[in-house]
Amino acid sequence: MLILAVKSVRHRPGRFLATLLAAFLGAAVVMVFGSLDDTAARPGIDPVSADSLSTTASIVGGYGSLLVFCAIASTLTVNVRQRSAELELLRRSGATPAQLTRMVVGEAVTVALAGGLLAIGPAMAAGRALLGVFQDGGQVTHGVAYSFGPVALLSGIGTTLLAAAGAAFLAVRRATRPAPATGRARTVLGAAALAAGAGSVLSTYAFAATDEWLMAAPAYGAILLSVGCALLAPPLLGRLLRRLPLDGASGWLAVRNVRRRADQLAGILSSLVLFTAVATVTLSLQAVETRAVEASGAVRSVDARTLQNVNLTVVGIVVAFVCVMLVNSLYAATSYRGREFGQQRLAGGTPGQVLTTVAAESLIVTAAGVLLGSLTALAGIIPFTMVRAGGLLPDASLGIWPAVVAVAAAATLGTSLLTARRVVRTPMVRAVAAA
């Protein structure tokens, strides 16, 4: 099966482009911040510079590892779902579930290894540029030389390979196991994330307004709450659909399609929830902190400047990864519906009606993801603002939430409609026959 996996990747590379891109970006991010640990471990570096580099590497490296797994998992889940007929044919030909699992995992590891090796060069250049940013900001002295060593290389390659193997194993397991078994596990994990997030958010009130790491508790709490909502996305989406007053043929069909494909849309909805929550809460907390420091006239410490750089870097990574995950998942999920679109047109639907239905589906998913992400972000923003600024809602971040929503809507609607438009151009008889 391992030989079959390598041959499958070599003869059909286009199928694995999304996974390769996710592995490449993931390995590059982990290597960039792993190289900061290598730089901090150089002999003769001053303690302040070493602490700034190590703190950034540990915080952003943890985010990066989580996002690597999520990005690769989303692409592999769509890939495995679209290959259900092929996997079923192999199973009927005598392949056991264990052999199929080894084949899919072998494919994922092969692609992840290629992505990790390709990321070494760009990661070295990006790490050197990031060190220059820290030096210009005063967190690291200009005499510190950049180092790309074993921590960066091993963490980048190792994290990517482990994420690919684990995500592929879970994707095959989910495709072959009954839905109730996987649903119970997601419910338990989602409830645990919600409980941990609520505890972290409430612990904000135990800090003083001048604590330099006050921002950590509400930020991590909001992220954990968003992870819990992302895990519970299918049932939450089902409850929302029961309350949508959409009229007309396109609206009725859109609600029916989203309800039927709730499990398949879980990855897209999860990406929207995480993107909205992480971007909104991080940027809003940083805006409140900056406004409070400027109002007091105090000079920010090195730790405060390091934390600001970390926050902005985290948001940039989240935006890049989530956009890649959304585009990959939406493109694959929409292009796979060629037969469905062809059947709708054979039944009398026009291309415009098909595109209207796709737009309504995208709006439903976008609204649900933005709503859940906004609520979890608000759960972290309100406690921080009350403790740090003595108010309920921040005045310094009124434009952040609309900007985040605009990016999420543009990525979702744009990818869905452009892909659906390309698929609809295929003659309906050919689309049905080819599928």
Tab-separated table of C-alpha atoms in Angstrom:
chain	number	residue	atom	x	y	z
A	1	MET	CA	0.000	0.000	0.000
A	2	LEU	CA	2.890	2.387	0.630
A	3	ILE	CA	4.187	1.787	-2.883
A	4	LEU	CA	0.679	2.377	-4.218
A	5	ALA	CA	0.521	5.620	-2.246
A	6	VAL	CA	3.758	6.923	-3.777
A	7	LYS	CA	2.597	5.969	-7.285
A	8	SER	CA	-0.772	7.628	-6.673
A	9	VAL	CA	0.927	10.898	-5.763
A	10	ARG	CA	3.322	10.723	-8.712
A	11	HIS	CA	0.687	9.963	-11.365
A	12	ARG	CA	-2.025	12.326	-10.053
A	13	PRO	CA	-0.221	15.304	-8.514
A	14	GLY	CA	-3.086	17.730	-9.175
A	15	ARG	CA	-5.265	16.025	-6.567
A	16	PHE	CA	-2.738	16.777	-3.835
A	17	LEU	CA	-1.939	20.410	-4.685
A	18	ALA	CA	-4.141	21.731	-1.859
A	19	THR	CA	-2.439	19.448	0.685
A	20	LEU	CA	0.990	20.390	-0.682
A	21	LEU	CA	0.208	24.101	-0.336
A	22	ALA	CA	-1.053	23.642	3.235
A	23	ALA	CA	2.021	21.582	4.168
A	24	PHE	CA	4.349	24.109	2.538
A	25	LEU	CA	2.857	27.091	4.364
A	26	GLY	CA	2.627	25.185	7.643
A	27	ALA	CA	6.216	23.995	7.559
A	28	ALA	CA	7.416	27.477	6.601
A	29	VAL	CA	5.616	29.104	9.550
A	30	VAL	CA	6.885	26.562	12.083
A	31	MET	CA	10.436	26.796	10.702
A	32	VAL	CA	10.448	30.592	10.785
A	33	PHE	CA	9.617	30.719	14.475
A	34	GLY	CA	11.697	27.661	15.267
A	35	SER	CA	14.671	29.532	13.870
A	36	LEU	CA	14.079	32.214	16.496
A	37	ASP	CA	14.757	29.537	19.129
A	38	ASP	CA	17.956	28.626	17.277
A	39	THR	CA	18.946	32.289	17.237
A	40	ALA	CA	18.131	32.708	20.946
A	41	ALA	CA	20.391	29.731	21.764
A	42	ARG	CA	23.455	31.248	20.099
A	43	PRO	CA	26.354	31.831	22.504
A	44	GLY	CA	26.875	35.384	23.738
A	45	ILE	CA	23.347	36.683	23.133
A	46	ASP	CA	22.024	39.073	25.783
A	47	PRO	CA	19.180	37.894	28.075
A	48	VAL	CA	16.648	40.487	26.862
A	49	SER	CA	17.065	39.523	23.212
A	50	ALA	CA	17.003	35.823	24.031
A	51	ASP	CA	13.812	36.214	26.075
A	52	SER	CA	12.042	38.176	23.305
A	53	LEU	CA	12.962	35.596	20.682
A	54	SER	CA	12.053	32.593	22.861
A	55	THR	CA	8.704	34.088	23.901
A	56	THR	CA	7.717	34.796	20.305
A	57	ALA	CA	8.839	31.358	19.155
A	58	SER	CA	6.902	29.523	21.862
A	59	ILE	CA	3.634	31.464	21.493
A	60	VAL	CA	3.445	31.712	17.721
A	61	GLY	CA	4.953	28.258	17.264
A	62	GLY	CA	2.059	26.785	19.239
A	63	TYR	CA	-0.479	28.648	17.110
A	64	GLY	CA	1.373	27.570	13.991
A	65	SER	CA	1.321	23.886	14.925
A	66	LEU	CA	-2.432	24.015	15.568
A	67	LEU	CA	-3.091	25.792	12.288
A	68	VAL	CA	-0.899	23.352	10.365
A	69	PHE	CA	-3.027	20.474	11.600
A	70	CYS	CA	-6.296	22.310	10.854
A	71	ALA	CA	-5.202	23.332	7.352
A	72	ILE	CA	-3.967	19.876	6.369
A	73	ALA	CA	-6.976	18.203	7.983
A	74	SER	CA	-9.441	20.346	6.039
A	75	THR	CA	-7.815	19.540	2.693
A	76	LEU	CA	-7.390	15.837	3.425
A	77	THR	CA	-10.990	15.482	4.633
A	78	VAL	CA	-12.304	16.874	1.348
A	79	ASN	CA	-9.837	14.701	-0.590
A	80	VAL	CA	-10.898	11.500	1.173
A	81	ARG	CA	-14.601	12.327	0.821
A	82	GLN	CA	-14.233	12.870	-2.923
A	83	ARG	CA	-12.404	9.552	-3.271
A	84	SER	CA	-15.117	7.530	-1.558
A	85	ALA	CA	-15.932	5.621	-4.761
A	86	GLU	CA	-12.256	4.806	-5.375
A	87	LEU	CA	-11.739	3.639	-1.780
A	88	GLU	CA	-14.905	1.548	-1.948
A	89	LEU	CA	-13.663	-0.098	-5.167
A	90	LEU	CA	-10.351	-0.951	-3.500
A	91	ARG	CA	-12.195	-2.369	-0.513
A	92	ARG	CA	-14.371	-4.559	-2.738
A	93	SER	CA	-11.223	-5.698	-4.541
A	94	GLY	CA	-9.870	-7.151	-1.306
A	95	ALA	CA	-8.154	-4.251	0.457
A	96	THR	CA	-8.677	-4.156	4.212
A	97	PRO	CA	-9.494	-0.953	6.136
A	98	ALA	CA	-5.993	-1.025	7.616
A	99	GLN	CA	-4.457	-1.186	4.134
A	100	LEU	CA	-6.590	1.712	2.928
A	101	THR	CA	-5.551	3.714	5.968
A	102	ARG	CA	-1.869	3.029	5.294
A	103	MET	CA	-2.305	4.080	1.665
A	104	VAL	CA	-3.968	7.406	2.490
A	105	VAL	CA	-1.550	8.131	5.336
A	106	GLY	CA	1.369	7.264	3.050
A	107	GLU	CA	0.095	9.683	0.413
A	108	ALA	CA	-0.307	12.442	2.991
A	109	VAL	CA	3.159	11.902	4.478
A	110	THR	CA	4.757	11.888	1.010
A	111	VAL	CA	3.107	15.179	0.076
A	112	ALA	CA	3.882	16.711	3.492
A	113	LEU	CA	7.558	15.751	3.199
A	114	ALA	CA	7.744	17.415	-0.207
A	115	GLY	CA	6.068	20.538	1.160
A	116	GLY	CA	8.412	20.645	4.157
A	117	LEU	CA	11.538	20.369	2.010
A	118	LEU	CA	10.306	23.074	-0.358
A	119	ALA	CA	9.669	25.394	2.609
A	120	ILE	CA	13.260	25.413	3.899
A	121	GLY	CA	14.520	28.176	1.604
A	122	PRO	CA	11.566	30.579	2.022
A	123	ALA	CA	11.566	29.945	5.799
A	124	MET	CA	15.215	30.966	6.085
A	125	ALA	CA	14.565	34.207	4.186
A	126	ALA	CA	11.414	34.989	6.191
A	127	GLY	CA	13.130	34.241	9.503
A	128	ARG	CA	15.998	36.570	8.685
A	129	ALA	CA	13.514	39.324	7.756
A	130	LEU	CA	11.531	38.776	10.982
A	131	LEU	CA	14.698	39.093	13.044
A	132	GLY	CA	15.347	42.420	11.327
A	133	VAL	CA	11.873	43.608	12.339
A	134	PHE	CA	12.604	42.734	15.967
A	135	GLN	CA	15.944	44.514	15.802
A	136	ASP	CA	14.392	47.652	14.317
A	137	GLY	CA	11.717	47.586	17.053
A	138	GLY	CA	14.286	47.419	19.852
A	139	GLN	CA	13.364	43.948	21.162
A	140	VAL	CA	16.623	42.416	19.873
A	141	THR	CA	20.027	44.073	19.664
A	142	HIS	CA	21.470	44.661	16.198
A	143	GLY	CA	24.533	42.565	16.929
A	144	VAL	CA	22.564	39.291	17.085
A	145	ALA	CA	23.217	37.084	14.045
A	146	TYR	CA	20.498	34.935	12.511
A	147	SER	CA	20.658	31.159	12.903
A	148	PHE	CA	18.663	28.446	11.146
A	149	GLY	CA	19.481	25.266	13.019
A	150	PRO	CA	18.135	21.903	14.139
A	151	VAL	CA	15.181	23.306	16.105
A	152	ALA	CA	13.765	25.013	13.023
A	153	LEU	CA	14.407	22.094	10.706
A	154	LEU	CA	13.224	19.301	12.978
A	155	SER	CA	10.202	21.175	14.303
A	156	GLY	CA	9.072	22.215	10.823
A	157	ILE	CA	9.470	18.833	9.151
A	158	GLY	CA	8.355	16.861	12.210
A	159	THR	CA	5.251	18.933	12.888
A	160	THR	CA	4.181	18.806	9.254
A	161	LEU	CA	4.661	15.039	8.976
A	162	LEU	CA	2.837	14.355	12.248
A	163	ALA	CA	-0.007	16.672	11.283
A	164	ALA	CA	-0.352	15.034	7.876
A	165	ALA	CA	-0.285	11.493	9.277
A	166	GLY	CA	-2.742	12.306	12.065
A	167	ALA	CA	-5.110	14.249	9.820
A	168	ALA	CA	-5.095	11.511	7.175
A	169	PHE	CA	-5.760	8.837	9.791
A	170	LEU	CA	-8.683	10.795	11.226
A	171	ALA	CA	-10.071	11.533	7.749
A	172	VAL	CA	-10.112	7.850	6.790
A	173	ARG	CA	-11.465	6.843	10.188
A	174	ARG	CA	-14.237	9.398	9.928
A	175	ALA	CA	-15.122	8.214	6.417
A	176	THR	CA	-15.360	4.575	7.490
A	177	ARG	CA	-16.876	4.847	10.973
A	178	PRO	CA	-20.544	5.502	11.729
A	179	ALA	CA	-21.541	9.145	12.197
A	180	PRO	CA	-22.787	8.768	15.818
A	181	ALA	CA	-19.349	7.615	17.015
A	182	THR	CA	-17.550	10.630	15.564
A	183	GLY	CA	-20.387	12.945	16.608
A	184	ARG	CA	-20.093	11.952	20.276
A	185	ALA	CA	-16.342	12.570	20.282
A	186	ARG	CA	-16.775	16.026	18.732
A	187	THR	CA	-19.475	16.883	21.246
A	188	VAL	CA	-17.280	15.917	24.200
A	189	LEU	CA	-14.265	17.808	22.853
A	190	GLY	CA	-16.404	20.829	22.012
A	191	ALA	CA	-17.926	20.946	25.485
A	192	ALA	CA	-14.457	20.660	27.072
A	193	ALA	CA	-13.139	23.531	24.928
A	194	LEU	CA	-16.135	25.706	25.862
A	195	ALA	CA	-15.637	25.008	29.575
A	196	ALA	CA	-11.900	25.740	29.423
A	197	GLY	CA	-12.517	28.897	27.401
A	198	ALA	CA	-15.123	30.178	29.849
A	199	GLY	CA	-12.748	29.599	32.756
A	200	SER	CA	-9.916	31.434	30.999
A	201	VAL	CA	-12.141	34.391	30.114
A	202	LEU	CA	-13.479	34.701	33.667
A	203	SER	CA	-9.955	34.578	35.079
A	204	THR	CA	-9.372	37.974	33.460
A	205	TYR	CA	-11.044	39.601	36.456
A	206	ALA	CA	-8.313	38.201	38.719
A	207	PHE	CA	-5.644	40.364	37.019
A	208	ALA	CA	-4.763	43.968	37.722
A	209	ALA	CA	-5.133	46.575	35.004
A	210	THR	CA	-1.355	47.095	34.817
A	211	ASP	CA	-0.353	43.427	34.442
A	212	GLU	CA	1.695	43.067	31.264
A	213	TRP	CA	0.192	39.662	30.468
A	214	LEU	CA	-3.398	40.654	31.179
A	215	MET	CA	-4.205	40.148	27.507
A	216	ALA	CA	-3.330	36.447	27.554
A	217	ALA	CA	-6.322	35.192	29.575
A	218	PRO	CA	-9.149	36.721	27.487
A	219	ALA	CA	-7.352	36.042	24.207
A	220	TYR	CA	-6.769	32.358	24.935
A	221	GLY	CA	-10.264	32.066	26.409
A	222	ALA	CA	-11.894	33.496	23.290
A	223	ILE	CA	-9.844	31.193	21.086
A	224	LEU	CA	-10.851	28.142	23.134
A	225	LEU	CA	-14.496	29.220	22.940
A	226	SER	CA	-14.195	29.542	19.168
A	227	VAL	CA	-12.628	26.070	18.968
A	228	GLY	CA	-15.562	24.683	20.966
A	229	CYS	CA	-18.075	26.375	18.666
A	230	ALA	CA	-16.152	25.102	15.636
A	231	LEU	CA	-16.316	21.525	16.920
A	232	LEU	CA	-20.047	21.893	17.571
A	233	ALA	CA	-20.633	23.603	14.220
A	234	PRO	CA	-22.943	20.999	12.563
A	235	PRO	CA	-25.626	20.894	15.304
A	236	LEU	CA	-25.408	24.651	15.806
A	237	LEU	CA	-25.851	25.175	12.079
A	238	GLY	CA	-28.869	22.879	12.085
A	239	ARG	CA	-30.551	24.904	14.830
A	240	LEU	CA	-29.867	28.133	12.972
A	241	LEU	CA	-31.356	26.767	9.757
A	242	ARG	CA	-34.659	26.023	11.470
A	243	ARG	CA	-35.068	29.739	12.152
A	244	LEU	CA	-34.139	31.134	8.740
A	245	PRO	CA	-37.096	32.780	6.927
A	246	LEU	CA	-35.797	32.310	3.366
A	247	ASP	CA	-38.456	32.390	0.668
A	248	GLY	CA	-38.389	31.463	-2.987
A	249	ALA	CA	-37.101	28.406	-4.819
A	250	SER	CA	-33.428	29.358	-4.469
A	251	GLY	CA	-33.750	30.147	-0.767
A	252	TRP	CA	-35.649	26.942	0.011
A	253	LEU	CA	-33.141	24.859	-1.961
A	254	ALA	CA	-30.189	26.619	-0.312
A	255	VAL	CA	-31.489	25.839	3.193
A	256	ARG	CA	-32.174	22.228	2.187
A	257	ASN	CA	-28.686	21.814	0.678
A	258	VAL	CA	-26.928	23.330	3.704
A	259	ARG	CA	-28.961	21.140	6.083
A	260	ARG	CA	-28.143	18.031	4.057
A	261	ARG	CA	-24.443	18.918	3.780
A	262	ALA	CA	-23.990	20.178	7.346
A	263	ASP	CA	-21.252	17.649	8.146
A	264	GLN	CA	-19.414	18.429	4.898
A	265	LEU	CA	-19.600	22.168	5.584
A	266	ALA	CA	-18.262	21.760	9.122
A	267	GLY	CA	-14.681	22.426	8.016
A	268	ILE	CA	-15.635	25.625	6.204
A	269	LEU	CA	-17.764	26.823	9.094
A	270	SER	CA	-14.989	26.024	11.568
A	271	SER	CA	-12.510	28.079	9.546
A	272	LEU	CA	-14.885	31.039	9.516
A	273	VAL	CA	-15.479	30.813	13.266
A	274	LEU	CA	-11.764	30.639	14.077
A	275	PHE	CA	-10.865	33.412	11.663
A	276	THR	CA	-13.535	35.807	12.926
A	277	ALA	CA	-12.814	35.109	16.587
A	278	VAL	CA	-9.012	35.154	16.508
A	279	ALA	CA	-8.682	38.199	14.245
A	280	THR	CA	-11.356	40.234	16.059
A	281	VAL	CA	-10.289	39.500	19.629
A	282	THR	CA	-6.548	39.859	19.010
A	283	LEU	CA	-6.743	43.136	17.104
A	284	SER	CA	-9.369	44.582	19.456
A	285	LEU	CA	-7.407	43.748	22.601
A	286	GLN	CA	-4.262	45.202	21.089
A	287	ALA	CA	-6.140	48.397	20.137
A	288	VAL	CA	-7.472	48.772	23.687
A	289	GLU	CA	-4.008	48.188	25.148
A	290	THR	CA	-2.387	50.709	22.805
A	291	ARG	CA	-5.039	53.331	23.578
A	292	ALA	CA	-4.639	52.777	27.340
A	293	VAL	CA	-0.835	53.107	27.179
A	294	GLU	CA	-1.062	56.280	25.090
A	295	ALA	CA	-3.618	57.785	27.502
A	296	SER	CA	-1.398	57.116	30.517
A	297	GLY	CA	1.728	58.504	28.864
A	298	ALA	CA	3.770	55.511	29.998
A	299	VAL	CA	6.624	54.067	27.967
A	300	ARG	CA	5.983	50.525	26.795
A	301	SER	CA	8.381	47.904	28.044
A	302	VAL	CA	10.222	45.394	25.895
A	303	ASP	CA	7.725	42.705	26.926
A	304	ALA	CA	4.822	44.893	25.844
A	305	ARG	CA	6.383	45.569	22.437
A	306	THR	CA	7.155	41.872	22.045
A	307	LEU	CA	3.567	40.989	22.859
A	308	GLN	CA	2.298	43.480	20.295
A	309	ASN	CA	4.519	41.979	17.603
A	310	VAL	CA	3.339	38.514	18.584
A	311	ASN	CA	-0.307	39.549	18.351
A	312	LEU	CA	0.076	41.099	14.928
A	313	THR	CA	2.078	38.117	13.707
A	314	VAL	CA	-0.542	35.683	14.985
A	315	VAL	CA	-3.296	37.568	13.182
A	316	GLY	CA	-1.296	37.562	9.967
A	317	ILE	CA	-0.706	33.820	10.204
A	318	VAL	CA	-4.357	33.132	11.001
A	319	VAL	CA	-5.543	35.242	8.069
A	320	ALA	CA	-3.183	33.501	5.646
A	321	PHE	CA	-3.979	29.985	6.850
A	322	VAL	CA	-7.715	30.445	7.088
A	323	CYS	CA	-7.873	31.989	3.634
A	324	VAL	CA	-5.957	29.011	2.255
A	325	MET	CA	-8.234	26.582	4.124
A	326	LEU	CA	-11.382	28.370	2.943
A	327	VAL	CA	-10.292	28.628	-0.664
A	328	ASN	CA	-9.113	25.002	-0.811
A	329	SER	CA	-12.185	23.593	0.928
A	330	LEU	CA	-14.697	25.723	-0.956
A	331	TYR	CA	-13.076	25.095	-4.309
A	332	ALA	CA	-12.947	21.348	-3.778
A	333	ALA	CA	-16.464	21.148	-2.325
A	334	THR	CA	-18.018	23.299	-5.062
A	335	SER	CA	-16.189	21.734	-8.009
A	336	TYR	CA	-17.272	18.312	-6.741
A	337	ARG	CA	-20.945	19.286	-7.217
A	338	GLY	CA	-20.844	19.253	-11.016
A	339	ARG	CA	-23.303	16.361	-11.254
A	340	GLU	CA	-25.679	18.034	-8.799
A	341	PHE	CA	-25.647	21.276	-10.783
A	342	GLY	CA	-26.195	19.349	-14.001
A	343	GLN	CA	-29.214	17.568	-12.539
A	344	GLN	CA	-30.694	20.885	-11.384
A	345	ARG	CA	-30.377	22.301	-14.879
A	346	LEU	CA	-31.869	19.171	-16.446
A	347	ALA	CA	-34.815	19.622	-14.088
A	348	GLY	CA	-35.421	23.113	-15.472
A	349	GLY	CA	-33.121	25.343	-13.397
A	350	THR	CA	-31.199	28.062	-15.190
A	351	PRO	CA	-27.497	28.770	-14.593
A	352	GLY	CA	-28.530	31.984	-12.853
A	353	GLN	CA	-30.774	30.086	-10.445
A	354	VAL	CA	-27.961	27.629	-9.676
A	355	LEU	CA	-25.573	30.500	-8.921
A	356	THR	CA	-28.231	32.208	-6.790
A	357	THR	CA	-28.627	29.031	-4.750
A	358	VAL	CA	-24.858	28.768	-4.270
A	359	ALA	CA	-24.744	32.429	-3.200
A	360	ALA	CA	-27.557	31.849	-0.678
A	361	GLU	CA	-25.728	28.799	0.722
A	362	SER	CA	-22.525	30.822	1.073
A	363	LEU	CA	-24.382	33.635	2.815
A	364	ILE	CA	-25.911	31.183	5.296
A	365	VAL	CA	-22.550	29.611	6.127
A	366	THR	CA	-20.830	33.005	6.304
A	367	ALA	CA	-23.504	34.435	8.581
A	368	ALA	CA	-23.331	31.426	10.896
A	369	GLY	CA	-19.521	31.511	11.078
A	370	VAL	CA	-19.359	35.258	11.628
A	371	LEU	CA	-22.088	35.111	14.288
A	372	LEU	CA	-20.399	32.373	16.315
A	373	GLY	CA	-16.948	33.911	15.898
A	374	SER	CA	-18.195	37.358	16.905
A	375	LEU	CA	-19.893	36.056	20.040
A	376	THR	CA	-16.768	34.209	21.186
A	377	ALA	CA	-14.601	37.240	20.431
A	378	LEU	CA	-16.985	39.460	22.392
A	379	ALA	CA	-16.668	37.094	25.357
A	380	GLY	CA	-12.968	37.921	25.497
A	381	ILE	CA	-13.175	41.613	24.608
A	382	ILE	CA	-15.671	42.671	27.297
A	383	PRO	CA	-13.722	41.357	30.355
A	384	PHE	CA	-10.437	42.788	29.081
A	385	THR	CA	-11.975	46.199	28.367
A	386	MET	CA	-13.628	46.306	31.796
A	387	VAL	CA	-10.385	45.509	33.608
A	388	ARG	CA	-7.999	47.536	31.434
A	389	ALA	CA	-10.068	50.586	30.498
A	390	GLY	CA	-13.019	50.537	32.884
A	391	GLY	CA	-15.593	50.357	30.084
A	392	LEU	CA	-17.802	47.732	28.521
A	393	LEU	CA	-16.927	47.923	24.829
A	394	PRO	CA	-13.765	49.400	23.293
A	395	ASP	CA	-13.958	52.664	21.353
A	396	ALA	CA	-10.578	52.099	19.731
A	397	SER	CA	-11.584	49.105	17.608
A	398	LEU	CA	-14.894	50.013	16.001
A	399	GLY	CA	-13.567	49.436	12.488
A	400	ILE	CA	-11.918	46.077	13.193
A	401	TRP	CA	-15.020	43.892	13.205
A	402	PRO	CA	-16.436	45.192	9.872
A	403	ALA	CA	-13.036	44.665	8.235
A	404	VAL	CA	-12.809	41.094	9.520
A	405	VAL	CA	-16.347	40.335	8.337
A	406	ALA	CA	-15.614	41.828	4.916
A	407	VAL	CA	-12.542	39.612	4.453
A	408	ALA	CA	-14.461	36.500	5.546
A	409	ALA	CA	-17.410	37.264	3.245
A	410	ALA	CA	-15.159	38.075	0.285
A	411	ALA	CA	-13.201	34.828	0.652
A	412	THR	CA	-16.320	32.675	1.044
A	413	LEU	CA	-18.614	34.264	-1.535
A	414	GLY	CA	-15.855	34.931	-4.042
A	415	THR	CA	-14.485	31.394	-4.057
A	416	SER	CA	-17.905	29.730	-4.095
A	417	LEU	CA	-19.353	31.838	-6.916
A	418	LEU	CA	-16.257	31.795	-9.104
A	419	THR	CA	-15.934	28.019	-8.778
A	420	ALA	CA	-19.658	27.433	-9.319
A	421	ARG	CA	-19.623	29.656	-12.383
A	422	ARG	CA	-16.792	27.613	-13.881
A	423	VAL	CA	-18.581	24.337	-13.093
A	424	VAL	CA	-21.902	25.543	-14.536
A	425	ARG	CA	-20.222	26.273	-17.868
A	426	THR	CA	-19.907	22.513	-18.415
A	427	PRO	CA	-22.847	21.249	-20.525
A	428	MET	CA	-25.423	19.712	-18.210
A	429	VAL	CA	-25.631	16.349	-20.022
A	430	ARG	CA	-21.845	15.998	-20.001
A	431	ALA	CA	-21.674	16.972	-16.301
A	432	VAL	CA	-24.215	14.296	-15.311
A	433	ALA	CA	-22.653	11.619	-17.560
A	434	ALA	CA	-19.080	12.378	-16.493
A	435	ALA	CA	-19.951	12.129	-12.798
